Tab-separated table of C-alpha atoms and ligand atoms in Angstrom:
chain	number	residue	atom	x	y	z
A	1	UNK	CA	50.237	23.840	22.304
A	2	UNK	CA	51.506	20.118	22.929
A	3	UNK	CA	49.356	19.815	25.954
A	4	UNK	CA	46.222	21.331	24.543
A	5	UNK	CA	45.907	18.855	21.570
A	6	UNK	CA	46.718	16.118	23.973
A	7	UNK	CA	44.057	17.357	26.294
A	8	UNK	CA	41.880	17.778	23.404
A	9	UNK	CA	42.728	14.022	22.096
A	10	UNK	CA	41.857	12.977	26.031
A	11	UNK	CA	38.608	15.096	25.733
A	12	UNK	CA	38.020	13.279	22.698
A	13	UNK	CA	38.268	9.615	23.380
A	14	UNK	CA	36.486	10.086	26.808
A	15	UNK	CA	33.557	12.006	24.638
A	16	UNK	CA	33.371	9.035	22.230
A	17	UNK	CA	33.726	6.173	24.992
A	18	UNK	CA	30.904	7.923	26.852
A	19	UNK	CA	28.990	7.765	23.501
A	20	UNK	CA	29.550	4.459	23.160
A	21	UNK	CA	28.766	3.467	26.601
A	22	UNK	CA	25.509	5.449	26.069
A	23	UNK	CA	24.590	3.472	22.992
A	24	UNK	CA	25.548	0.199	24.729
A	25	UNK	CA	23.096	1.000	27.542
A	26	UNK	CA	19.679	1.434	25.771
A	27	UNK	CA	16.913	-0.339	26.128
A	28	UNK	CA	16.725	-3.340	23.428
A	29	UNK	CA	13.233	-3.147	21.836
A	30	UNK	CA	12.105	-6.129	19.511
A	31	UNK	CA	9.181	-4.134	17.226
A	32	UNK	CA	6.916	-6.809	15.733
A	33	UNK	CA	5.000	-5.445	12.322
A	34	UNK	CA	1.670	-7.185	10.675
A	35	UNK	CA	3.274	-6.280	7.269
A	36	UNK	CA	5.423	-4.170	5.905
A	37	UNK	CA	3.190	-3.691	2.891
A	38	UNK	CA	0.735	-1.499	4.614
A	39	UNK	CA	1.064	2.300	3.770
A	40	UNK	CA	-0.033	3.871	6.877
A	41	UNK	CA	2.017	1.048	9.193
A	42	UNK	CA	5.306	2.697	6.751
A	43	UNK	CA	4.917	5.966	8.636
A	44	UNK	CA	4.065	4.533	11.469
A	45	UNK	CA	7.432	2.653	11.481
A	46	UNK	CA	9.615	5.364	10.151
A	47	UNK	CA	8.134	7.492	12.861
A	48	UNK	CA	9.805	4.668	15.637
A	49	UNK	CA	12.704	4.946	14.203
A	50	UNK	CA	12.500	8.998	13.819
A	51	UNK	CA	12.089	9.232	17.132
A	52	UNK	CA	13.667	6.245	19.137
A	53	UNK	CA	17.013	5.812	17.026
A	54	UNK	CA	19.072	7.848	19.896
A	55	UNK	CA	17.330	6.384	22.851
A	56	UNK	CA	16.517	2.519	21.841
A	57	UNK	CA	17.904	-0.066	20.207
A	58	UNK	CA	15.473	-1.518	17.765
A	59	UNK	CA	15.123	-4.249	15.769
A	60	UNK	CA	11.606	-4.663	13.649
A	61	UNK	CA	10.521	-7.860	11.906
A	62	UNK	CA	7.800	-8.361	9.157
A	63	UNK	CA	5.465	-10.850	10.202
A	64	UNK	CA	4.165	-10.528	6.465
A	65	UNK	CA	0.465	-11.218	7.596
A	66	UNK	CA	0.829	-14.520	9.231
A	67	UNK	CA	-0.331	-15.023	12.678
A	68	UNK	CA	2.336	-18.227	13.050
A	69	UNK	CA	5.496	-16.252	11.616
A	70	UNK	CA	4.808	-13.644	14.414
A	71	UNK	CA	4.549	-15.719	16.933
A	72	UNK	CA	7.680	-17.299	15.715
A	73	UNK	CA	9.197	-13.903	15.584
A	74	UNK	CA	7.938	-13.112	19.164
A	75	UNK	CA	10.151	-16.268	20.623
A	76	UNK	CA	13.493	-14.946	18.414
A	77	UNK	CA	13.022	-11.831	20.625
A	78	UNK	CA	12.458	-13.332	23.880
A	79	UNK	CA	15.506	-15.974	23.142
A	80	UNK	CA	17.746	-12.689	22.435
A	81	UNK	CA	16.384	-10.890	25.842
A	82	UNK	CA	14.940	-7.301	24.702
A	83	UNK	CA	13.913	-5.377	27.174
A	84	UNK	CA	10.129	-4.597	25.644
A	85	UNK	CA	8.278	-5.692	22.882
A	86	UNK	CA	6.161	-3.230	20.329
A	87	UNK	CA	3.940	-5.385	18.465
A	88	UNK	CA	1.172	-4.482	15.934
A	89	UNK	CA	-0.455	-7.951	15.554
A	90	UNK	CA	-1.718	-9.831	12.304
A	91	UNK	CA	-4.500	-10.915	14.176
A	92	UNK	CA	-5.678	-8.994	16.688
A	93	UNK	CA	-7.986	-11.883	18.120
A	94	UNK	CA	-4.238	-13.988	18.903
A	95	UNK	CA	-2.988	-11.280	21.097
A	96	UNK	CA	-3.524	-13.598	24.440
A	97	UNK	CA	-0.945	-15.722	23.016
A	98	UNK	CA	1.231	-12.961	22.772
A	99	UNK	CA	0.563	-11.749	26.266
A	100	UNK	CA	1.062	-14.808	28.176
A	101	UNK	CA	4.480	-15.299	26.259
A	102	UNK	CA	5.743	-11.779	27.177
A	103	UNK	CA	4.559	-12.375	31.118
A	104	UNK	CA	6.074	-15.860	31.227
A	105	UNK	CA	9.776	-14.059	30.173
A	106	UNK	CA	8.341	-10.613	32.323
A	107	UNK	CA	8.863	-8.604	29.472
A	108	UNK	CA	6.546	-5.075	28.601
A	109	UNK	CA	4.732	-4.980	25.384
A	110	UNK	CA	3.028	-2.574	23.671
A	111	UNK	CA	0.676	-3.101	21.464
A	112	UNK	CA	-0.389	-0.284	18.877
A	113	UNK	CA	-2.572	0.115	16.077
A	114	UNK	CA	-4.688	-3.087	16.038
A	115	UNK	CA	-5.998	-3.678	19.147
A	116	UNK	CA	-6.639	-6.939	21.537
A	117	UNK	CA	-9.650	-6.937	23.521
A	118	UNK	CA	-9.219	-5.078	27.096
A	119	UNK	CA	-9.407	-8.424	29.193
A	120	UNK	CA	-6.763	-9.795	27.553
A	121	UNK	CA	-4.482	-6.334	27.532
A	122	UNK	CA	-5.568	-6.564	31.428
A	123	UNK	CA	-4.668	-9.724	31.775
A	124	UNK	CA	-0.715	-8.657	32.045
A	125	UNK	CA	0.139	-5.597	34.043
A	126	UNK	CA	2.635	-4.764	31.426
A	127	UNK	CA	0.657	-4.729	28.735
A	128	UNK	CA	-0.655	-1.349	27.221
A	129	UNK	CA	-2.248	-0.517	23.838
A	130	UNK	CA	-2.355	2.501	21.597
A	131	UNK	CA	-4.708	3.113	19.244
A	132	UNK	CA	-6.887	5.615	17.601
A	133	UNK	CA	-10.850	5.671	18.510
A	134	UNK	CA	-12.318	3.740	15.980
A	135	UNK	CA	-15.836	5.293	15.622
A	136	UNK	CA	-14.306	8.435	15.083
A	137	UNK	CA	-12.741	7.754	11.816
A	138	UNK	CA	-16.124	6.522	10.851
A	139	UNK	CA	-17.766	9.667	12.321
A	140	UNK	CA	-15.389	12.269	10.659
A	141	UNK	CA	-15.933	10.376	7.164
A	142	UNK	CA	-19.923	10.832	7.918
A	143	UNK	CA	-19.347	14.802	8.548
A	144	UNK	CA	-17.130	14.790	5.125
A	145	UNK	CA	-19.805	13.206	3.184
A	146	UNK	CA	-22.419	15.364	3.947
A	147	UNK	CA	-20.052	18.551	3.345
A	148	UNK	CA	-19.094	16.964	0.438
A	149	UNK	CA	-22.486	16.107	-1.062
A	150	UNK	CA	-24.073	19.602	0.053
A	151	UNK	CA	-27.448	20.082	-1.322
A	152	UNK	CA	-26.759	16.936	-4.020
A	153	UNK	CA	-27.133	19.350	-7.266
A	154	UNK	CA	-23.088	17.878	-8.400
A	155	UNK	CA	-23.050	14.477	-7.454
A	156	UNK	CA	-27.079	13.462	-7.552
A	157	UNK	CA	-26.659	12.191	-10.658
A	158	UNK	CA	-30.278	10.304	-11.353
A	159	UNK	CA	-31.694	13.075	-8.796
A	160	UNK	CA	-33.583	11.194	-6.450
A	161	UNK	CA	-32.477	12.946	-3.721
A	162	UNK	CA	-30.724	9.556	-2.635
A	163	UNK	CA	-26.794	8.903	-2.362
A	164	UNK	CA	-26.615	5.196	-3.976
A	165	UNK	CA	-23.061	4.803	-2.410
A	166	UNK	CA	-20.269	1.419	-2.409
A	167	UNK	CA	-18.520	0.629	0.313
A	168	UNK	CA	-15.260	-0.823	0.321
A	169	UNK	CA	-14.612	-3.028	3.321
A	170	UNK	CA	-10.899	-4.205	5.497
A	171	UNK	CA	-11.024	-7.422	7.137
A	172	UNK	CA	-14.541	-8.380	7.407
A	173	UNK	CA	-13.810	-9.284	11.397
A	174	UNK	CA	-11.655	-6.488	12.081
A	175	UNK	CA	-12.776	-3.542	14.810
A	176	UNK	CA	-11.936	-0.737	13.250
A	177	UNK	CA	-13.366	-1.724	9.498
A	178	UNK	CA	-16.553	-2.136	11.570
A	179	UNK	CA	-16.815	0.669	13.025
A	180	UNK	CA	-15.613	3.107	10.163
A	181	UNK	CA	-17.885	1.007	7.881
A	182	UNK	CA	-20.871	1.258	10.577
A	183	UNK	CA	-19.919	4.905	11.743
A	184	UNK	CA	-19.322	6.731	8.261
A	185	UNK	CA	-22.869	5.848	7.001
A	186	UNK	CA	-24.713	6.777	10.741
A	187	UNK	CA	-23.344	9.895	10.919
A	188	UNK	CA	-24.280	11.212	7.226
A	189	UNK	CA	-27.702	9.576	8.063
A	190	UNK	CA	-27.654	11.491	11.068
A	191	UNK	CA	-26.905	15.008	9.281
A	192	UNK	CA	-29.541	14.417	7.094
A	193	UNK	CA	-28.303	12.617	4.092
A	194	UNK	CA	-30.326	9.287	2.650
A	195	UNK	CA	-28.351	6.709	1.993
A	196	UNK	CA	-28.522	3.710	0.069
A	197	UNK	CA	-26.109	0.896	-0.835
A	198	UNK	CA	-26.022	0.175	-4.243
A	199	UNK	CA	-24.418	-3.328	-3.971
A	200	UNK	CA	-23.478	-5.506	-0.922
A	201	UNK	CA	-20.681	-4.046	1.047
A	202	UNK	CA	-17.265	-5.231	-0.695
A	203	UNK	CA	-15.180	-6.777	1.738
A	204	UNK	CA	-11.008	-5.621	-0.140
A	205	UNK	CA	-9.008	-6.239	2.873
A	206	UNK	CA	-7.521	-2.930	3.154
A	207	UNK	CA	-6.125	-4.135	-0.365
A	208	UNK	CA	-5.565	-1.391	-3.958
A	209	UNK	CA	-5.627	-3.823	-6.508
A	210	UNK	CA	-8.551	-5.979	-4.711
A	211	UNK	CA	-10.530	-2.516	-4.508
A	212	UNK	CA	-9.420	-1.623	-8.476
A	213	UNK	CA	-10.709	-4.965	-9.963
A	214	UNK	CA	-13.817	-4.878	-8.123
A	215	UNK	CA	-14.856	-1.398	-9.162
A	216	UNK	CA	-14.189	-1.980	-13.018
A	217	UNK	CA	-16.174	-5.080	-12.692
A	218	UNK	CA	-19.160	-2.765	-10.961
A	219	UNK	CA	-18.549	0.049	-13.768
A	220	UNK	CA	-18.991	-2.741	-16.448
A	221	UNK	CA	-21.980	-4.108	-14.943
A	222	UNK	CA	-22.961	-0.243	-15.225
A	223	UNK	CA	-23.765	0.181	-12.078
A	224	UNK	CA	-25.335	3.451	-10.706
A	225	UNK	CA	-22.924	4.582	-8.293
A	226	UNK	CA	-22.535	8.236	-6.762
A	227	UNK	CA	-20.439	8.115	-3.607
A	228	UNK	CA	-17.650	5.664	-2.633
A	229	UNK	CA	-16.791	5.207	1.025
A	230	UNK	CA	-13.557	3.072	1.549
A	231	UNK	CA	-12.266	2.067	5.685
A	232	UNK	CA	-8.532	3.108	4.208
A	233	UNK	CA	-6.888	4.957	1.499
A	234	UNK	CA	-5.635	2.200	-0.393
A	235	UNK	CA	-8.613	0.746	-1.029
A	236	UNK	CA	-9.767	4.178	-1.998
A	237	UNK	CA	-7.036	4.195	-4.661
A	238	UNK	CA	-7.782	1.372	-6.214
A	239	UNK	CA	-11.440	2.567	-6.527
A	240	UNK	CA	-10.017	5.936	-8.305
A	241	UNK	CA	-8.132	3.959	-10.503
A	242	UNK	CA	-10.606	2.393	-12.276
A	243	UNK	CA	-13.034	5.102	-12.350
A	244	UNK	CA	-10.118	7.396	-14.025
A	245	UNK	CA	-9.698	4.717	-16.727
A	246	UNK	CA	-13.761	5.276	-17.197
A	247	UNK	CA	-13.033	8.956	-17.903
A	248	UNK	CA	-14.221	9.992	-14.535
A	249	UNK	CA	-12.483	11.794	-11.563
A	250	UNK	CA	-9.470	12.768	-13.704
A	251	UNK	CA	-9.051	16.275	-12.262
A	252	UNK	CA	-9.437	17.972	-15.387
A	253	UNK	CA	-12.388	20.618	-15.226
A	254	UNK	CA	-15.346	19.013	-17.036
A	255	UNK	CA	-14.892	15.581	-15.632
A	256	UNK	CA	-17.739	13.808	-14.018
A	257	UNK	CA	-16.244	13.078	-10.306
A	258	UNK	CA	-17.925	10.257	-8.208
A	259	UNK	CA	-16.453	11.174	-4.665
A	260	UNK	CA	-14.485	8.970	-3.084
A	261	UNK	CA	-13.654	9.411	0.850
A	262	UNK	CA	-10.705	7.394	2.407
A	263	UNK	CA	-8.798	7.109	5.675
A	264	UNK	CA	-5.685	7.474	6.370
A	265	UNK	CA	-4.398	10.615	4.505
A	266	UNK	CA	-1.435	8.621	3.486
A	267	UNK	CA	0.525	10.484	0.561
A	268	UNK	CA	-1.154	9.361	-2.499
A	269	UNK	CA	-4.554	9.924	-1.443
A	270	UNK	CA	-3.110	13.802	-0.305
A	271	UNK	CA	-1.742	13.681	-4.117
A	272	UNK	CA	-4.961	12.456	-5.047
A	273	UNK	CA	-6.848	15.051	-3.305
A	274	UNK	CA	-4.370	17.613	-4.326
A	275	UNK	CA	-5.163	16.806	-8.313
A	276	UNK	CA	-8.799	16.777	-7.378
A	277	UNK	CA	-9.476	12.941	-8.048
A	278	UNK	CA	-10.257	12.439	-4.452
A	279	UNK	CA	-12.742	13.861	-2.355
A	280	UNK	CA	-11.681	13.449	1.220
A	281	UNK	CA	-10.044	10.891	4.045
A	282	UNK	CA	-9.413	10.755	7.595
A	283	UNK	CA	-5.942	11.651	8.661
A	284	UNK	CA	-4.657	8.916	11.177
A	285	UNK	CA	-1.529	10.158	12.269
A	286	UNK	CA	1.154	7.635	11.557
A	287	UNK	CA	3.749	10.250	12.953
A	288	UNK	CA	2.258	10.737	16.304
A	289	UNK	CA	1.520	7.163	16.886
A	290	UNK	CA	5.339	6.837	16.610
A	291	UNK	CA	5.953	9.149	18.613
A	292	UNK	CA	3.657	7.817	20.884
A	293	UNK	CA	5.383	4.231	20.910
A	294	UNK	CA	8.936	5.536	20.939
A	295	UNK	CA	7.928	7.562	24.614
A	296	UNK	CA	6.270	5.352	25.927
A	297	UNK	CA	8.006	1.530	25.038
A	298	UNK	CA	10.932	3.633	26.513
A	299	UNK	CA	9.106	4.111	29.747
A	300	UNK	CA	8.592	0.360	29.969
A	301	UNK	CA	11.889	-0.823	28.896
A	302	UNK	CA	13.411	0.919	32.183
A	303	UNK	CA	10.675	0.104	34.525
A	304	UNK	CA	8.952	3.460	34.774
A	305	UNK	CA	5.130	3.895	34.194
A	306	UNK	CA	4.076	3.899	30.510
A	307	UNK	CA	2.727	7.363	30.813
A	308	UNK	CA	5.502	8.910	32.903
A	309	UNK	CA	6.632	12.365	32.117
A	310	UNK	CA	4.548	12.467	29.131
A	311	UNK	CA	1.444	14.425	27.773
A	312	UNK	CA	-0.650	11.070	27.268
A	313	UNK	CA	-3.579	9.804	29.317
A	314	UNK	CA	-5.261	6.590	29.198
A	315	UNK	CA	-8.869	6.012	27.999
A	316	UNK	CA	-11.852	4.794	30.660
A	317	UNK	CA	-9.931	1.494	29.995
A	318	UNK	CA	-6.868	2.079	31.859
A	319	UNK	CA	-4.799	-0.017	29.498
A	320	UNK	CA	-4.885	2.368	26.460
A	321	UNK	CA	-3.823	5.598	24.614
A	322	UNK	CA	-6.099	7.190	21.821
A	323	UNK	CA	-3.901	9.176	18.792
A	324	UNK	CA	-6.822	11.435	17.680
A	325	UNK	CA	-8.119	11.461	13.986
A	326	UNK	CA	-8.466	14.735	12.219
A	327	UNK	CA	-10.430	15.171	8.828
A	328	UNK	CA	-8.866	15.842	5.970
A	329	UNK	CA	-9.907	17.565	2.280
A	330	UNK	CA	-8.756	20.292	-0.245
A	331	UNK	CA	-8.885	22.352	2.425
A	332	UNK	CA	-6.673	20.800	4.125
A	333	UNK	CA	-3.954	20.767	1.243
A	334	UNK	CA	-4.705	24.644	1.033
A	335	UNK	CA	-3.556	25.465	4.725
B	1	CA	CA1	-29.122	9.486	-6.338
């Protein structure tokens, strides 16, 4: 009996120093974040550590949308010698910056979710980037709409035949605001719908309350307004907000409902949608885009090919991985 509960105490500390010399040996990975304020980037970051708490060591930092603190943040890593970087930039159009640091110490990054341009991702054989396709989002919100809108007799409200729609804008110079804002408004062209803007596009920076104020100053002005495309869900929030405290869009049965089509399918606007105050968004999978980083930053951190022994393929780029978009409605929250 002795000798078995010594053996077992043997088994035991060998089991736990193996453990511990298993945690000592992975990869250190230094995950940079635009801001932590950002409701989709909060799945995507739970996701990373979801998945890569029992294979990497990370540390994250909030570069709280400033372009120097990152950069700042980017040399703290370096100094403390990670093994690969993950870094979702505040400004996309500094990445080179980024880049050259990260070859100068040869150290992989990976960039996800807001993307440098390709000849600057190219300009570093370490360097990938995964994203989502940006005109898809756009093109998904463009089949909602006119699924949504149907034959017009709900939401036509002065009957023209015409959608007079808003939308709501991220950063003005940002890729994938441009395309969704471009892409939404094709597409329902293209399926038939006529569209018209009923005030200049409203530029909200991916922002609630920006989005909130500005559509209670358009509901004052008594604006006709029949459709509301946002590029995320927040923005789509605020815009429900303040046409709730007009009486519309409170889910209750008799309620006039201006719909409102997002992107993201964070949890509120699901809640939203759910309660029937929102129409529709675009579900960008935070969760799979961690997943996504967690594989394939461990690839890099131990010298293998980004894309080895996984399911992922890179676009006609070379450099990057696309996380599919999938609409999302009532339907949805019925399945
Ligand atoms: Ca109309």
């Amino acid at each position: 009996m002795k000798k078995l509960i010594f053996g077992l105490i043997v088994l035991a500390m060998v089991l736990s120093m193996t453990v511990v010399g298993f945690a000592a040996d992975k990869p250190k990975i230094g995950v940079l974040i635009y801001k932590y304020d950002d409701t989709y980037i909060s799945t995507v970051r739970n996701a990373i550590d979801k998945y890569g708490a029992d294979v990497l060591d990370i540390t994250m930092q909030d570069g709280k949308g400033d372009q120097a603190t990152q950069n700042d943040q980017v040399d703290v890593f370096l100094a403390k010698g990670v093994d690969a970087l993950v870094v979702n930039m505040v400004d996309a159009a500094a990445a080179q910056g980024v880049v050259d640091k990260a070859k100068d110490a040869d150290i992989p990054v990976v960039f996800f979710n807001r993307e440098p341009a390709a000849d600057v991702l190219k300009s570093y054989e370490k360097a990938v980037f995964i994203g989502t396709n940006a005109a898809d989002a756009g093109i998904m919100q463009g089949e909602l709409i006119a699924k949504i809108w149907g034959d017009g007799s709900v939401y036509d409200l002065n009957k023209d035949g015409v959608i007079q729609y808003l939308m709501f804008q991220g950063e003005p110079d940002n890729p994938e605001a441009i395309a969704r804002t471009e892409y939404s408004v094709s597409k329902a062209k293209e399926l038939g719908l006529d569209m018209e803007l009923a005030n200049e596009i409203i530029v909200c920076n991916w922002d609630t309350a920006c989005a909130q104020s500005s559509m209670e100053a358009l509901i004052n002005k008594g604006a006709n307004v029949e459709l509301v495309i946002a590029n995320n869900d927040g923005m789509a929030e605020g815009v429900i907000n303040a046409l709730v405290a007009d009486g519309n869009n409170t889910g209750e049965e008799d309620a006039q409902v201006i719909p409102v089509v997002g992107v993201d399918a964070t949890d509120a606007a699901i809640e939203l949608i759910t309660k029937g105050k929102m129409a529709a968004t675009v579900k960008q999978d935070g969760d799979a885009m961690g997943k996504a980083i967690v594989d394939i930053v461990l690839n890099v951190a131990t010298g293998k090919a980004p894309l080895d022994g996984t399911e992922y393929e890179f676009d006609d780029s070379g450099v990057a991985v696309r996380i599919p978009y999938a609409p999302f409605d009532i339907e949805s929250v019925e399945k």
